[in-house]
């Protein structure tokens, strides 16, 4: 598998963090302590079953812990039993309706009294739990379900009534674009999966979270098809255009750069990856996981792929896919990832 990227400037990093107070736990099975909340991240030590730990942070299906010997890192949340989760009787809290929609939790997640990590935990709900979304405020959803009412970070949920931004873009809807996706591969789910993986990492740095934007899905889909058509694996287009000159023909409205000094040319970048997958969404997710692990492996020398994940200028992302049937349920896949700073 090859992975290519071009990016112009180096983003500066904010080494900020978030913490959860007054939560401890017991490790329920031997667990590998990793440097990041991702399978494939470097392992620093083995945490033994029965160990008591402090829970510093929870992101998706991972928790950041501190061991009794002072070691800090990430283990899967399934490997820990929380022993001091704060509870609150919510039966007397009235449920009210605003502009309601529904959603489902993508991870085991914490429901809090208010819309920030400073608020107390009411309950932990399981992955796949369906809730009613009452309102959204500053990146948090107020949710209710079966007498429970509280707040959860919006990136923990998948809304069941559409994407995070309007799907009508560039005069087309993403659903109107012809797709070669085999039955069994859900490209909407894959876009949301990548969005959440990237936002998990950006949240750890205190960076703004990205939106999934169909404008990028449109452009990424187009180039994925070009890659398949020409058997092409490069950022320069077959007609000789650079990726920036190519994107400039798409009529996109870009915003100003989020970092100090304004932007000159660093308003867009592109990642490419390809390989062979089976006829399932999970197979493509594994491809995305290995790609992300590769990107994170560049941390020691601040590589270009690594910088893209934490680039402070981006506000949006979208993925496009194309496939070639190789028989026996296997496909060659081209994946294009477009990031940038779009007017929202």
Coordinates of C-alpha atoms in Angstrom, one line a residue:
X1 CA 0.0 0.0 0.0
X2 CA 1.3 3.4 -0.9
X3 CA 0.1 6.7 0.6
X4 CA 0.8 10.0 -1.0
X5 CA 0.2 13.6 0.2
X6 CA 1.2 17.1 -0.7
X7 CA 0.9 19.9 1.8
X8 CA 2.4 23.4 1.6
X9 CA 3.0 24.8 5.1
X10 CA 3.6 23.3 8.5
X11 CA 0.8 23.7 11.0
X12 CA 1.6 24.7 14.6
X13 CA 0.3 22.5 17.3
X14 CA -1.8 23.3 20.4
X15 CA -0.8 20.8 23.1
X16 CA -4.0 21.3 25.0
X17 CA -5.9 18.5 26.7
X18 CA -9.2 17.7 28.5
X19 CA -9.6 15.8 31.7
X20 CA -12.3 13.9 33.5
X21 CA -12.3 14.5 37.3
X22 CA -12.8 12.0 40.1
X23 CA -13.1 8.8 38.0
X24 CA -11.2 5.7 38.8
X25 CA -11.4 2.1 37.5
X26 CA -10.1 -1.4 37.6
X27 CA -8.6 -3.1 34.6
X28 CA -10.8 -6.1 33.8
X29 CA -8.4 -7.9 31.5
X30 CA -4.7 -7.5 30.5
X31 CA -4.4 -4.5 28.3
X32 CA -1.7 -2.9 26.2
X33 CA -1.0 0.7 27.1
X34 CA -0.6 2.7 23.9
X35 CA 0.6 6.2 23.2
X36 CA -2.6 7.1 21.2
X37 CA -6.2 6.1 21.1
X38 CA -5.8 3.8 18.1
X39 CA -5.1 0.2 17.4
X40 CA -1.6 0.1 15.9
X41 CA -0.3 2.9 18.1
X42 CA 3.0 2.2 19.9
X43 CA 2.8 0.1 23.1
X44 CA 4.6 1.3 26.2
X45 CA 3.7 -1.4 28.6
X46 CA 1.2 -4.1 29.6
X47 CA -1.3 -3.2 32.3
X48 CA -2.2 -6.3 34.4
X49 CA -5.8 -7.4 35.0
X50 CA -7.0 -6.2 38.4
X51 CA -4.8 -3.0 38.4
X52 CA -6.4 0.1 39.9
X53 CA -6.0 3.2 37.6
X54 CA -7.1 6.8 37.4
X55 CA -9.2 7.6 34.3
X56 CA -8.0 10.9 32.9
X57 CA -10.0 11.1 29.7
X58 CA -12.4 9.1 27.5
X59 CA -12.5 9.4 23.8
X60 CA -14.6 7.1 21.7
X61 CA -13.9 3.5 22.6
X62 CA -10.7 4.4 24.4
X63 CA -9.8 5.7 27.8
X64 CA -6.6 7.5 28.9
X65 CA -5.4 6.2 32.2
X66 CA -2.7 6.7 34.8
X67 CA -1.3 3.6 36.5
X68 CA -0.2 3.4 40.1
X69 CA 3.4 3.6 38.9
X70 CA 2.7 6.8 37.0
X71 CA 2.5 5.4 33.5
X72 CA 0.0 7.3 31.3
X73 CA -1.5 6.0 28.0
X74 CA -4.6 4.6 26.3
X75 CA -6.4 1.3 26.6
X76 CA -9.7 0.2 25.1
X77 CA -12.7 1.2 27.3
X78 CA -13.9 -2.4 27.2
X79 CA -10.8 -3.3 29.3
X80 CA -11.9 -1.2 32.3
X81 CA -14.6 -1.3 34.9
X82 CA -15.4 2.2 36.2
X83 CA -15.6 2.3 40.0
X84 CA -16.5 5.9 40.7
X85 CA -18.8 7.0 38.0
X86 CA -20.9 9.9 39.3
X87 CA -24.6 9.2 39.2
X88 CA -27.6 11.5 39.4
X89 CA -31.3 10.9 39.7
X90 CA -32.8 12.3 36.5
X91 CA -36.3 10.9 36.7
X92 CA -37.7 14.2 38.0
X93 CA -36.1 16.2 35.1
X94 CA -38.8 17.1 32.6
X95 CA -38.2 16.1 29.0
X96 CA -39.1 18.8 26.5
X97 CA -39.0 19.0 22.7
X98 CA -37.3 21.6 20.5
X99 CA -36.5 20.7 16.9
X100 CA -36.0 17.1 17.6
X101 CA -34.0 14.5 15.7
X102 CA -32.7 11.1 16.5
X103 CA -29.2 9.8 16.7
X104 CA -27.2 6.7 17.7
X105 CA -24.0 6.6 19.7
X106 CA -20.9 5.5 17.8
X107 CA -19.0 4.5 20.9
X108 CA -19.5 3.8 24.6
X109 CA -20.1 7.4 25.7
X110 CA -20.6 9.5 28.8
X111 CA -23.8 11.6 29.3
X112 CA -23.1 14.7 31.4
X113 CA -25.2 17.3 33.2
X114 CA -24.1 20.1 30.8
X115 CA -22.4 20.7 27.5
X116 CA -18.7 20.5 28.6
X117 CA -16.2 18.2 30.1
X118 CA -16.3 20.2 33.3
X119 CA -19.9 18.8 34.0
X120 CA -20.5 15.7 36.1
X121 CA -21.2 12.4 34.5
X122 CA -24.8 11.2 34.7
X123 CA -24.4 7.8 33.0
X124 CA -22.3 5.8 30.6
X125 CA -24.4 4.5 27.6
X126 CA -23.3 1.8 25.3
X127 CA -22.3 1.9 21.6
X128 CA -25.4 1.7 19.4
X129 CA -27.7 3.3 21.9
X130 CA -30.4 5.4 20.2
X131 CA -31.5 8.8 21.7
X132 CA -33.5 11.8 20.8
X133 CA -31.4 14.9 20.1
X134 CA -33.2 17.9 21.7
X135 CA -30.7 20.7 20.8
X136 CA -27.2 21.4 19.8
X137 CA -24.9 24.0 21.3
X138 CA -21.1 24.6 20.9
X139 CA -20.3 21.1 19.7
X140 CA -22.6 19.3 22.2
X141 CA -26.0 17.6 21.9
X142 CA -28.7 17.6 24.5
X143 CA -30.2 14.1 24.4
X144 CA -32.9 12.1 26.0
X145 CA -33.8 8.4 26.2
X146 CA -35.9 6.4 28.6
X147 CA -36.1 9.0 31.3
X148 CA -32.5 10.1 30.9
X149 CA -31.7 13.6 29.8
X150 CA -28.2 15.1 29.5
X151 CA -25.4 16.2 27.2
X152 CA -22.9 14.4 25.0
X153 CA -20.2 15.6 22.6
X154 CA -21.7 15.8 19.1
X155 CA -18.9 13.8 17.5
X156 CA -19.9 10.8 19.6
X157 CA -23.2 10.5 17.8
X158 CA -24.4 9.9 14.3
X159 CA -27.5 11.8 13.5
X160 CA -30.0 9.6 11.7
X161 CA -31.5 12.4 9.6
X162 CA -28.6 13.5 7.5
X163 CA -25.0 14.9 7.5
X164 CA -23.6 17.7 9.6
X165 CA -23.9 20.3 6.8
X166 CA -26.5 20.6 4.0
X167 CA -26.2 17.9 1.5
X168 CA -27.2 20.1 -1.4
X169 CA -23.8 21.4 -2.7
X170 CA -22.4 22.4 -6.1
X171 CA -25.9 21.9 -7.6
X172 CA -25.9 18.1 -6.8
X173 CA -26.5 15.8 -4.0
X174 CA -23.9 13.2 -3.1
X175 CA -26.6 10.5 -3.5
X176 CA -27.1 11.6 -7.1
X177 CA -23.5 10.8 -8.0
X178 CA -23.0 7.4 -9.7
X179 CA -21.1 5.1 -7.4
X180 CA -19.3 1.9 -8.0
X181 CA -19.6 0.9 -4.4
X182 CA -20.3 -2.9 -4.2
X183 CA -23.3 -4.0 -2.2
X184 CA -22.1 -4.3 1.4
X185 CA -19.9 -1.2 1.4
X186 CA -21.5 1.9 2.9
X187 CA -19.6 5.0 1.9
X188 CA -21.7 7.3 4.2
X189 CA -20.6 5.2 7.2
X190 CA -17.0 5.2 6.0
X191 CA -17.0 9.0 5.7
X192 CA -18.4 9.3 9.2
X193 CA -15.9 6.7 10.5
X194 CA -12.9 8.7 9.2
X195 CA -14.3 12.0 10.4
X196 CA -14.7 10.6 13.9
X197 CA -11.2 9.0 13.9
X198 CA -9.6 12.3 12.9
X199 CA -11.8 14.4 15.3
X200 CA -10.8 12.1 18.2
X201 CA -7.2 13.0 17.6
X202 CA -7.8 16.7 17.0
X203 CA -9.9 16.9 20.2
X204 CA -6.9 15.5 22.2
X205 CA -4.9 18.5 20.9
X206 CA -7.6 21.1 21.6
X207 CA -8.0 21.8 17.9
X208 CA -11.3 22.6 16.3
X209 CA -13.2 19.6 15.1
X210 CA -13.9 19.1 11.4
X211 CA -17.2 18.9 9.6
X212 CA -18.1 16.3 7.0
X213 CA -18.8 18.3 3.9
X214 CA -20.3 16.9 0.7
X215 CA -18.4 19.4 -1.4
X216 CA -15.2 17.5 -0.5
X217 CA -17.0 14.1 -1.1
X218 CA -17.9 15.3 -4.6
X219 CA -14.4 16.3 -5.5
X220 CA -12.8 13.3 -3.8
X221 CA -15.2 10.9 -5.6
X222 CA -14.3 12.5 -9.0
X223 CA -10.6 12.1 -8.4
X224 CA -11.0 8.5 -7.1
X225 CA -12.7 7.7 -10.4
X226 CA -9.9 9.4 -12.4
X227 CA -7.4 7.3 -10.4
X228 CA -9.2 4.1 -11.5
X229 CA -9.7 5.2 -15.1
X230 CA -6.0 6.0 -15.6
X231 CA -4.5 3.6 -13.2
X232 CA -3.0 6.8 -11.7
X233 CA -1.4 7.1 -8.3
X234 CA -0.2 10.7 -8.0
X235 CA -1.4 14.2 -7.0
X236 CA -0.6 15.8 -10.3
X237 CA -3.5 15.3 -12.6
X238 CA -3.2 13.3 -15.8
X239 CA -3.6 16.5 -17.8
X240 CA -0.6 18.0 -16.0
X241 CA -2.5 20.2 -13.6
X242 CA -1.4 20.4 -9.9
X243 CA -4.0 19.3 -7.4
X244 CA -4.4 23.0 -6.4
X245 CA -5.0 24.2 -9.9
X246 CA -7.4 21.3 -10.4
X247 CA -9.4 22.1 -7.2
X248 CA -9.5 25.8 -8.2
X249 CA -11.7 24.9 -11.1
X250 CA -14.4 23.4 -8.9
X251 CA -16.0 26.7 -7.8
X252 CA -15.5 26.2 -4.1
X253 CA -15.8 29.1 -1.6
X254 CA -12.8 29.0 0.7
X255 CA -12.6 30.8 4.0
X256 CA -9.6 32.6 5.5
X257 CA -6.9 30.6 7.2
X258 CA -7.5 30.0 10.9
X259 CA -3.9 30.5 12.0
X260 CA -2.3 33.9 12.4
X261 CA -1.0 35.7 9.3
X262 CA -3.7 34.6 6.9
X263 CA -3.4 32.0 4.2
X264 CA -1.7 32.2 0.8
X265 CA -2.0 28.8 -0.8
X266 CA -2.6 26.3 2.0
X267 CA -6.4 26.1 1.7
X268 CA -6.6 22.5 0.5
X269 CA -4.8 19.2 0.6
X270 CA -5.3 15.7 -0.6
X271 CA -4.4 12.2 0.7
X272 CA -4.4 9.1 -1.4
X273 CA -4.4 5.5 -0.5
X274 CA -5.3 2.3 -2.3
X275 CA -5.2 -1.5 -1.9
X276 CA -7.4 -4.6 -1.9
X277 CA -10.6 -5.0 0.2
X278 CA -13.4 -7.4 0.4
X279 CA -17.1 -6.7 -0.1
X280 CA -17.8 -5.1 3.3
X281 CA -17.7 -1.8 5.1
X282 CA -15.6 -3.4 7.8
X283 CA -12.9 -4.4 5.3
X284 CA -12.6 -0.8 4.1
X285 CA -12.5 0.4 7.7
X286 CA -9.5 -1.8 8.3
X287 CA -7.8 -0.2 5.3
X288 CA -8.5 3.2 6.8
X289 CA -7.2 2.1 10.2
X290 CA -3.9 0.9 8.7
X291 CA -3.7 4.2 6.7
X292 CA -4.2 6.2 9.9
X293 CA -1.6 4.2 11.7
X294 CA 0.8 4.9 9.0
X295 CA 0.1 8.6 9.2
X296 CA 0.6 8.6 13.0
X297 CA 3.8 6.7 12.6
X298 CA 5.3 9.9 11.2
X299 CA 5.0 11.7 14.5
X300 CA 8.7 11.4 15.4
X301 CA 9.7 13.4 12.3
X302 CA 6.5 15.5 11.9
X303 CA 5.8 14.0 8.5
X304 CA 3.4 15.5 6.0
X305 CA 0.6 13.0 6.6
X306 CA 0.9 13.5 10.4
X307 CA 0.7 17.3 9.9
X308 CA -2.5 17.0 7.9
X309 CA -4.3 15.3 10.8
X310 CA -3.5 18.2 13.2
X311 CA -3.5 21.0 10.6
X312 CA -5.2 24.0 12.4
X313 CA -6.4 25.6 9.2
X314 CA -8.9 22.8 8.1
X315 CA -12.5 23.0 9.0
X316 CA -13.9 20.2 6.8
X317 CA -13.1 16.8 5.2
X318 CA -14.7 14.4 2.7
X319 CA -13.7 11.0 1.3
X320 CA -14.3 9.6 -2.2
X321 CA -14.0 5.9 -3.3
X322 CA -13.8 3.9 -6.4
X323 CA -13.5 0.1 -7.0
X324 CA -12.4 -2.5 -9.5
X325 CA -14.0 -5.9 -9.2
X326 CA -11.2 -8.5 -9.0
X327 CA -13.5 -11.5 -8.6
X328 CA -14.2 -13.8 -5.7
X329 CA -15.6 -10.9 -3.6
X330 CA -12.4 -8.9 -3.7
X331 CA -11.9 -5.3 -5.0
X332 CA -9.1 -3.0 -5.7
X333 CA -10.1 0.3 -4.0
X334 CA -8.9 3.9 -4.6
X335 CA -9.5 6.3 -1.7
X336 CA -9.2 10.0 -1.9
X337 CA -9.3 12.3 1.2
X338 CA -9.9 16.0 0.7
X339 CA -9.3 18.5 3.5
X340 CA -9.7 22.3 3.4
X341 CA -11.1 25.5 4.7
X342 CA -14.5 26.0 3.2
X343 CA -17.1 28.6 3.8
X344 CA -19.7 26.8 5.9

